[in-house]
């Protein structure tokens, strides 16, 4: 149970209003993780979910951004 | 001796370049994350206006201008926004990196959004590796304070070893300080200096010098932000925005103002006066050249000034307002799924909506898209379906006068055609689409001054670019007409124009005009509709073909510049076939179902 918590919950599963910190951003061949990183989506950054439909909108640190569900799945959050 | 030289070199390296003797102006690059206000600084430093909007990707090319700092002449270079200069780079980021690493700049002013210190420092750290002396500017301090963010600029400056300037560029705060600090520019001590990685260093440094207290204001902004992006409220808001745009551009601009100018000023005073003046010309041929059926004044100038100008101006006003408010990128949230079916992602909404301003400019904006495949699809769709401001203007002018349903039908057909072609292109073309990740700029109330400056410059650009082409086009038509070629052309095109499309034979010449500029062709249709040469159905069919038809010469040249001759010609061929095919289908469909307007 603790191990699951420390690895965080996928951003795609969180409800609007949820706050937390980025635990991990899964890397793949598309370079998504790199693009997210330069926008400030890196482990430790504060995150707040704003909207989950039709796309996922969240605020990370001081940047508001929108991503598609597949991208949100790669972002793991430690919920506060 | 070598020791002495080394010491001298060390002193020279530490001496800021501003104080050294130079044979050419000091080249200063404005670099920073997207949408932090680089272009505002550019304007403040050089006195030249670079388009300022509220969305990432407004600046897509490198612009430079002269500035006088004290007694120094400098070349200030405005660059497209970058999030990184190392690793996976976008086309914009590669352009900026190339400029900096190949001696295009000797000094860097990094403009940063004070709120986003972490992202800014990441860039500072990567800039440090390029070895150029720099200054860090923390811009939009007012917005940062409103959000409860404060930065200890003095201590940050001590740590980095470079001047850190606090600024609100839109109000001119910090510009004088920046100019004073130029001679103090230095190499920053960043990640490499501390033997750390960029991300770790930026995180730690931002955490040390930035404080975030509870947000004090901005509740209204937050509420508005939610209202425009949630589908339940956002879609009705979009409908209202579109309707208000229609009222302002389609009714006020295309009907009230055009009416006043065309029937009032031109038909009432200018054209009769010109005809009277021309009656002193003894040669009929020359007289007709100015005031005949294809006369420079009676046709060229009337089209450019009376029909297109009022609508373009009203459109640019609305468009500038939307650009500066930060609303347009939010449409990406709704449209992401639709664009995904077309092999794109929601980010493509930016070039598509900007295409309504000018397809040629928007073709350049496709650089913000992730992959070559996406850029190719977006460029094709822009060339195919997105009407530019002037064309949109005439469409609204013609169909607004007939029926709103005709207007909606036209948009539905064009949109469906774009989705269909996009879908086919997505399947047929090799390559991938990129994932949808889009930064949303803050919602702001547009500043009247920027809005007016921008509109004025765009209108001036329209007058400078379109009016000469209108006149050249008119002259060309005059020559074609006199040589009998126009009749021959109408005859040759008759099977298509009158047969498949069911249009009057004269419409063929309008399509020739349309190739010079779509809006010029559309203006021709406008006059045909006004003089009763076109029925409602014919107007819809003709406009469908014109909208989908080949892009104007300028756009074609831009496509060739961005994607090569072969791709350009392929797009041209595909678009022509699709345009005529769709027009014929609409004509057939309306006839079968006995629909009239």
PDB file of N, CA and C in Angstrom, chain B residues 145-195:
ATOM      1  N   UNK B 145       2.925  39.732  -8.481  1.00  0.00           N
ATOM      2  CA  UNK B 145       2.498  40.193  -7.153  1.00  0.00           C
ATOM      3  C   UNK B 145       1.041  39.878  -6.916  1.00  0.00           C
ATOM      4  N   UNK B 146       0.220  40.080  -7.956  1.00  0.00           N
ATOM      5  CA  UNK B 146      -1.203  39.789  -7.819  1.00  0.00           C
ATOM      6  C   UNK B 146      -1.430  38.317  -7.488  1.00  0.00           C
ATOM      7  N   UNK B 147      -0.526  37.469  -7.968  1.00  0.00           N
ATOM      8  CA  UNK B 147      -0.669  36.037  -7.687  1.00  0.00           C
ATOM      9  C   UNK B 147       0.085  35.630  -6.427  1.00  0.00           C
ATOM     10  N   UNK B 148       0.603  36.613  -5.696  1.00  0.00           N
ATOM     11  CA  UNK B 148       1.280  36.305  -4.444  1.00  0.00           C
ATOM     12  C   UNK B 148       2.697  35.777  -4.618  1.00  0.00           C
ATOM     13  N   UNK B 149       3.303  36.053  -5.780  1.00  0.00           N
ATOM     14  CA  UNK B 149       4.663  35.573  -6.019  1.00  0.00           C
ATOM     15  C   UNK B 149       5.635  36.735  -5.872  1.00  0.00           C
ATOM     16  N   UNK B 150       6.668  36.562  -5.066  1.00  0.00           N
ATOM     17  CA  UNK B 150       7.698  37.596  -5.011  1.00  0.00           C
ATOM     18  C   UNK B 150       9.069  36.951  -5.160  1.00  0.00           C
ATOM     19  N   UNK B 151       9.975  37.695  -5.795  1.00  0.00           N
ATOM     20  CA  UNK B 151      11.311  37.175  -6.063  1.00  0.00           C
ATOM     21  C   UNK B 151      12.333  38.129  -5.453  1.00  0.00           C
ATOM     22  N   UNK B 152      13.322  37.594  -4.763  1.00  0.00           N
ATOM     23  CA  UNK B 152      14.384  38.407  -4.196  1.00  0.00           C
ATOM     24  C   UNK B 152      15.429  38.655  -5.290  1.00  0.00           C
ATOM     25  N   UNK B 153      15.205  39.742  -6.046  1.00  0.00           N
ATOM     26  CA  UNK B 153      16.041  39.999  -7.220  1.00  0.00           C
ATOM     27  C   UNK B 153      17.493  40.290  -6.838  1.00  0.00           C
ATOM     28  N   UNK B 154      17.706  41.000  -5.737  1.00  0.00           N
ATOM     29  CA  UNK B 154      19.061  41.376  -5.328  1.00  0.00           C
ATOM     30  C   UNK B 154      19.902  40.139  -5.048  1.00  0.00           C
ATOM     31  N   UNK B 155      19.345  39.230  -4.250  1.00  0.00           N
ATOM     32  CA  UNK B 155      20.133  38.041  -3.903  1.00  0.00           C
ATOM     33  C   UNK B 155      20.264  37.105  -5.093  1.00  0.00           C
ATOM     34  N   UNK B 156      19.225  37.069  -5.929  1.00  0.00           N
ATOM     35  CA  UNK B 156      19.314  36.238  -7.134  1.00  0.00           C
ATOM     36  C   UNK B 156      20.444  36.740  -8.029  1.00  0.00           C
ATOM     37  N   UNK B 157      20.543  38.070  -8.145  1.00  0.00           N
ATOM     38  CA  UNK B 157      21.580  38.686  -8.955  1.00  0.00           C
ATOM     39  C   UNK B 157      22.964  38.343  -8.410  1.00  0.00           C
ATOM     40  N   UNK B 158      23.105  38.358  -7.060  1.00  0.00           N
ATOM     41  CA  UNK B 158      24.397  38.010  -6.451  1.00  0.00           C
ATOM     42  C   UNK B 158      24.770  36.574  -6.770  1.00  0.00           C
ATOM     43  N   UNK B 159      23.788  35.686  -6.685  1.00  0.00           N
ATOM     44  CA  UNK B 159      24.055  34.272  -6.939  1.00  0.00           C
ATOM     45  C   UNK B 159      24.430  34.017  -8.399  1.00  0.00           C
ATOM     46  N   UNK B 160      23.656  34.644  -9.315  1.00  0.00           N
ATOM     47  CA  UNK B 160      23.895  34.392 -10.740  1.00  0.00           C
ATOM     48  C   UNK B 160      25.132  35.133 -11.245  1.00  0.00           C
ATOM     49  N   UNK B 161      25.431  36.275 -10.602  1.00  0.00           N
ATOM     50  CA  UNK B 161      26.540  37.087 -11.082  1.00  0.00           C
ATOM     51  C   UNK B 161      26.177  37.886 -12.318  1.00  0.00           C
ATOM     52  N   UNK B 162      24.897  38.087 -12.568  1.00  0.00           N
ATOM     53  CA  UNK B 162      24.454  38.925 -13.683  1.00  0.00           C
ATOM     54  C   UNK B 162      23.406  39.907 -13.147  1.00  0.00           C
ATOM     55  N   UNK B 163      23.224  41.057 -13.822  1.00  0.00           N
ATOM     56  CA  UNK B 163      22.187  41.981 -13.376  1.00  0.00           C
ATOM     57  C   UNK B 163      20.806  41.336 -13.495  1.00  0.00           C
ATOM     58  N   UNK B 164      19.964  41.537 -12.479  1.00  0.00           N
ATOM     59  CA  UNK B 164      18.577  41.074 -12.554  1.00  0.00           C
ATOM     60  C   UNK B 164      17.685  42.307 -12.448  1.00  0.00           C
ATOM     61  N   UNK B 165      16.906  42.571 -13.488  1.00  0.00           N
ATOM     62  CA  UNK B 165      16.097  43.779 -13.562  1.00  0.00           C
ATOM     63  C   UNK B 165      14.633  43.426 -13.333  1.00  0.00           C
ATOM     64  N   UNK B 166      13.962  44.223 -12.498  1.00  0.00           N
ATOM     65  CA  UNK B 166      12.530  44.003 -12.291  1.00  0.00           C
ATOM     66  C   UNK B 166      11.765  44.929 -13.225  1.00  0.00           C
ATOM     67  N   UNK B 167      10.757  44.383 -13.904  1.00  0.00           N
ATOM     68  CA  UNK B 167      10.108  45.200 -14.937  1.00  0.00           C
ATOM     69  C   UNK B 167       8.616  44.906 -15.099  1.00  0.00           C
ATOM     70  N   UNK B 168       7.893  45.920 -15.567  1.00  0.00           N
ATOM     71  CA  UNK B 168       6.542  45.745 -16.110  1.00  0.00           C
ATOM     72  C   UNK B 168       6.602  46.432 -17.462  1.00  0.00           C
ATOM     73  N   UNK B 169       6.996  45.690 -18.483  1.00  0.00           N
ATOM     74  CA  UNK B 169       7.355  46.291 -19.771  1.00  0.00           C
ATOM     75  C   UNK B 169       6.200  47.056 -20.406  1.00  0.00           C
ATOM     76  N   UNK B 170       4.977  46.528 -20.257  1.00  0.00           N
ATOM     77  CA  UNK B 170       3.832  47.182 -20.885  1.00  0.00           C
ATOM     78  C   UNK B 170       3.658  48.608 -20.379  1.00  0.00           C
ATOM     79  N   UNK B 171       4.058  48.842 -19.103  1.00  0.00           N
ATOM     80  CA  UNK B 171       3.940  50.192 -18.552  1.00  0.00           C
ATOM     81  C   UNK B 171       5.260  50.943 -18.661  1.00  0.00           C
ATOM     82  N   UNK B 172       6.260  50.306 -19.234  1.00  0.00           N
ATOM     83  CA  UNK B 172       7.550  50.967 -19.399  1.00  0.00           C
ATOM     84  C   UNK B 172       8.426  50.918 -18.163  1.00  0.00           C
ATOM     85  N   UNK B 173       7.972  50.198 -17.138  1.00  0.00           N
ATOM     86  CA  UNK B 173       8.794  50.102 -15.919  1.00  0.00           C
ATOM     87  C   UNK B 173       9.957  49.155 -16.134  1.00  0.00           C
ATOM     88  N   UNK B 174      11.163  49.583 -15.781  1.00  0.00           N
ATOM     89  CA  UNK B 174      12.333  48.719 -15.863  1.00  0.00           C
ATOM     90  C   UNK B 174      13.130  48.901 -17.137  1.00  0.00           C
ATOM     91  N   UNK B 175      12.613  49.671 -18.096  1.00  0.00           N
ATOM     92  CA  UNK B 175      13.323  49.833 -19.371  1.00  0.00           C
ATOM     93  C   UNK B 175      14.613  50.644 -19.161  1.00  0.00           C
ATOM     94  N   UNK B 176      14.495  51.766 -18.411  1.00  0.00           N
ATOM     95  CA  UNK B 176      15.670  52.606 -18.157  1.00  0.00           C
ATOM     96  C   UNK B 176      16.718  51.819 -17.382  1.00  0.00           C
ATOM     97  N   UNK B 177      16.273  51.072 -16.357  1.00  0.00           N
ATOM     98  CA  UNK B 177      17.198  50.271 -15.560  1.00  0.00           C
ATOM     99  C   UNK B 177      17.913  49.251 -16.434  1.00  0.00           C
ATOM    100  N   UNK B 178      17.157  48.659 -17.372  1.00  0.00           N
ATOM    101  CA  UNK B 178      17.745  47.658 -18.260  1.00  0.00           C
ATOM    102  C   UNK B 178      18.850  48.292 -19.114  1.00  0.00           C
ATOM    103  N   UNK B 179      18.566  49.480 -19.648  1.00  0.00           N
ATOM    104  CA  UNK B 179      19.563  50.153 -20.481  1.00  0.00           C
ATOM    105  C   UNK B 179      20.822  50.462 -19.667  1.00  0.00           C
ATOM    106  N   UNK B 180      20.620  50.909 -18.410  1.00  0.00           N
ATOM    107  CA  UNK B 180      21.768  51.204 -17.549  1.00  0.00           C
ATOM    108  C   UNK B 180      22.589  49.965 -17.269  1.00  0.00           C
ATOM    109  N   UNK B 181      21.918  48.821 -17.182  1.00  0.00           N
ATOM    110  CA  UNK B 181      22.599  47.597 -16.766  1.00  0.00           C
ATOM    111  C   UNK B 181      23.355  46.929 -17.912  1.00  0.00           C
ATOM    112  N   UNK B 182      23.101  47.367 -19.146  1.00  0.00           N
ATOM    113  CA  UNK B 182      23.725  46.688 -20.296  1.00  0.00           C
ATOM    114  C   UNK B 182      25.243  46.494 -20.167  1.00  0.00           C
ATOM    115  N   UNK B 183      26.004  47.517 -19.750  1.00  0.00           N
ATOM    116  CA  UNK B 183      27.456  47.321 -19.661  1.00  0.00           C
ATOM    117  C   UNK B 183      27.861  46.311 -18.595  1.00  0.00           C
ATOM    118  N   UNK B 184      26.922  45.953 -17.700  1.00  0.00           N
ATOM    119  CA  UNK B 184      27.269  45.036 -16.609  1.00  0.00           C
ATOM    120  C   UNK B 184      26.963  43.580 -16.956  1.00  0.00           C
ATOM    121  N   UNK B 185      26.478  43.346 -18.174  1.00  0.00           N
ATOM    122  CA  UNK B 185      26.126  41.974 -18.568  1.00  0.00           C
ATOM    123  C   UNK B 185      27.317  41.044 -18.356  1.00  0.00           C
ATOM    124  N   UNK B 186      27.041  39.837 -17.882  1.00  0.00           N
ATOM    125  CA  UNK B 186      28.128  38.899 -17.587  1.00  0.00           C
ATOM    126  C   UNK B 186      27.658  37.478 -17.822  1.00  0.00           C
ATOM    127  N   UNK B 187      28.606  36.558 -17.784  1.00  0.00           N
ATOM    128  CA  UNK B 187      28.257  35.139 -17.898  1.00  0.00           C
ATOM    129  C   UNK B 187      27.631  34.681 -16.590  1.00  0.00           C
ATOM    130  N   UNK B 188      26.443  34.063 -16.618  1.00  0.00           N
ATOM    131  CA  UNK B 188      25.830  33.630 -15.363  1.00  0.00           C
ATOM    132  C   UNK B 188      26.518  32.397 -14.776  1.00  0.00           C
ATOM    133  N   UNK B 189      26.516  32.337 -13.449  1.00  0.00           N
ATOM    134  CA  UNK B 189      26.977  31.120 -12.782  1.00  0.00           C
ATOM    135  C   UNK B 189      25.757  30.249 -12.578  1.00  0.00           C
ATOM    136  N   UNK B 190      25.643  29.182 -13.351  1.00  0.00           N
ATOM    137  CA  UNK B 190      24.443  28.348 -13.265  1.00  0.00           C
ATOM    138  C   UNK B 190      24.843  26.896 -13.023  1.00  0.00           C
ATOM    139  N   UNK B 191      24.055  25.963 -13.563  1.00  0.00           N
ATOM    140  CA  UNK B 191      24.236  24.544 -13.252  1.00  0.00           C
ATOM    141  C   UNK B 191      25.676  24.068 -13.460  1.00  0.00           C
ATOM    142  N   UNK B 192      26.231  24.407 -14.613  1.00  0.00           N
ATOM    143  CA  UNK B 192      27.572  23.910 -14.938  1.00  0.00           C
ATOM    144  C   UNK B 192      28.596  24.382 -13.902  1.00  0.00           C
ATOM    145  N   UNK B 193      28.440  25.644 -13.464  1.00  0.00           N
ATOM    146  CA  UNK B 193      29.345  26.225 -12.481  1.00  0.00           C
ATOM    147  C   UNK B 193      29.322  25.414 -11.186  1.00  0.00           C
ATOM    148  N   UNK B 194      28.150  24.906 -10.838  1.00  0.00           N
ATOM    149  CA  UNK B 194      28.009  24.144  -9.599  1.00  0.00           C
ATOM    150  C   UNK B 194      28.065  22.644  -9.849  1.00  0.00           C
ATOM    151  N   UNK B 195      28.428  22.248 -11.064  1.00  0.00           N
ATOM    152  CA  UNK B 195      28.489  20.834 -11.449  1.00  0.00           C
ATOM    153  C   UNK B 195      27.187  20.098 -11.145  1.00  0.00           C
TER     154      UNK B 195
END
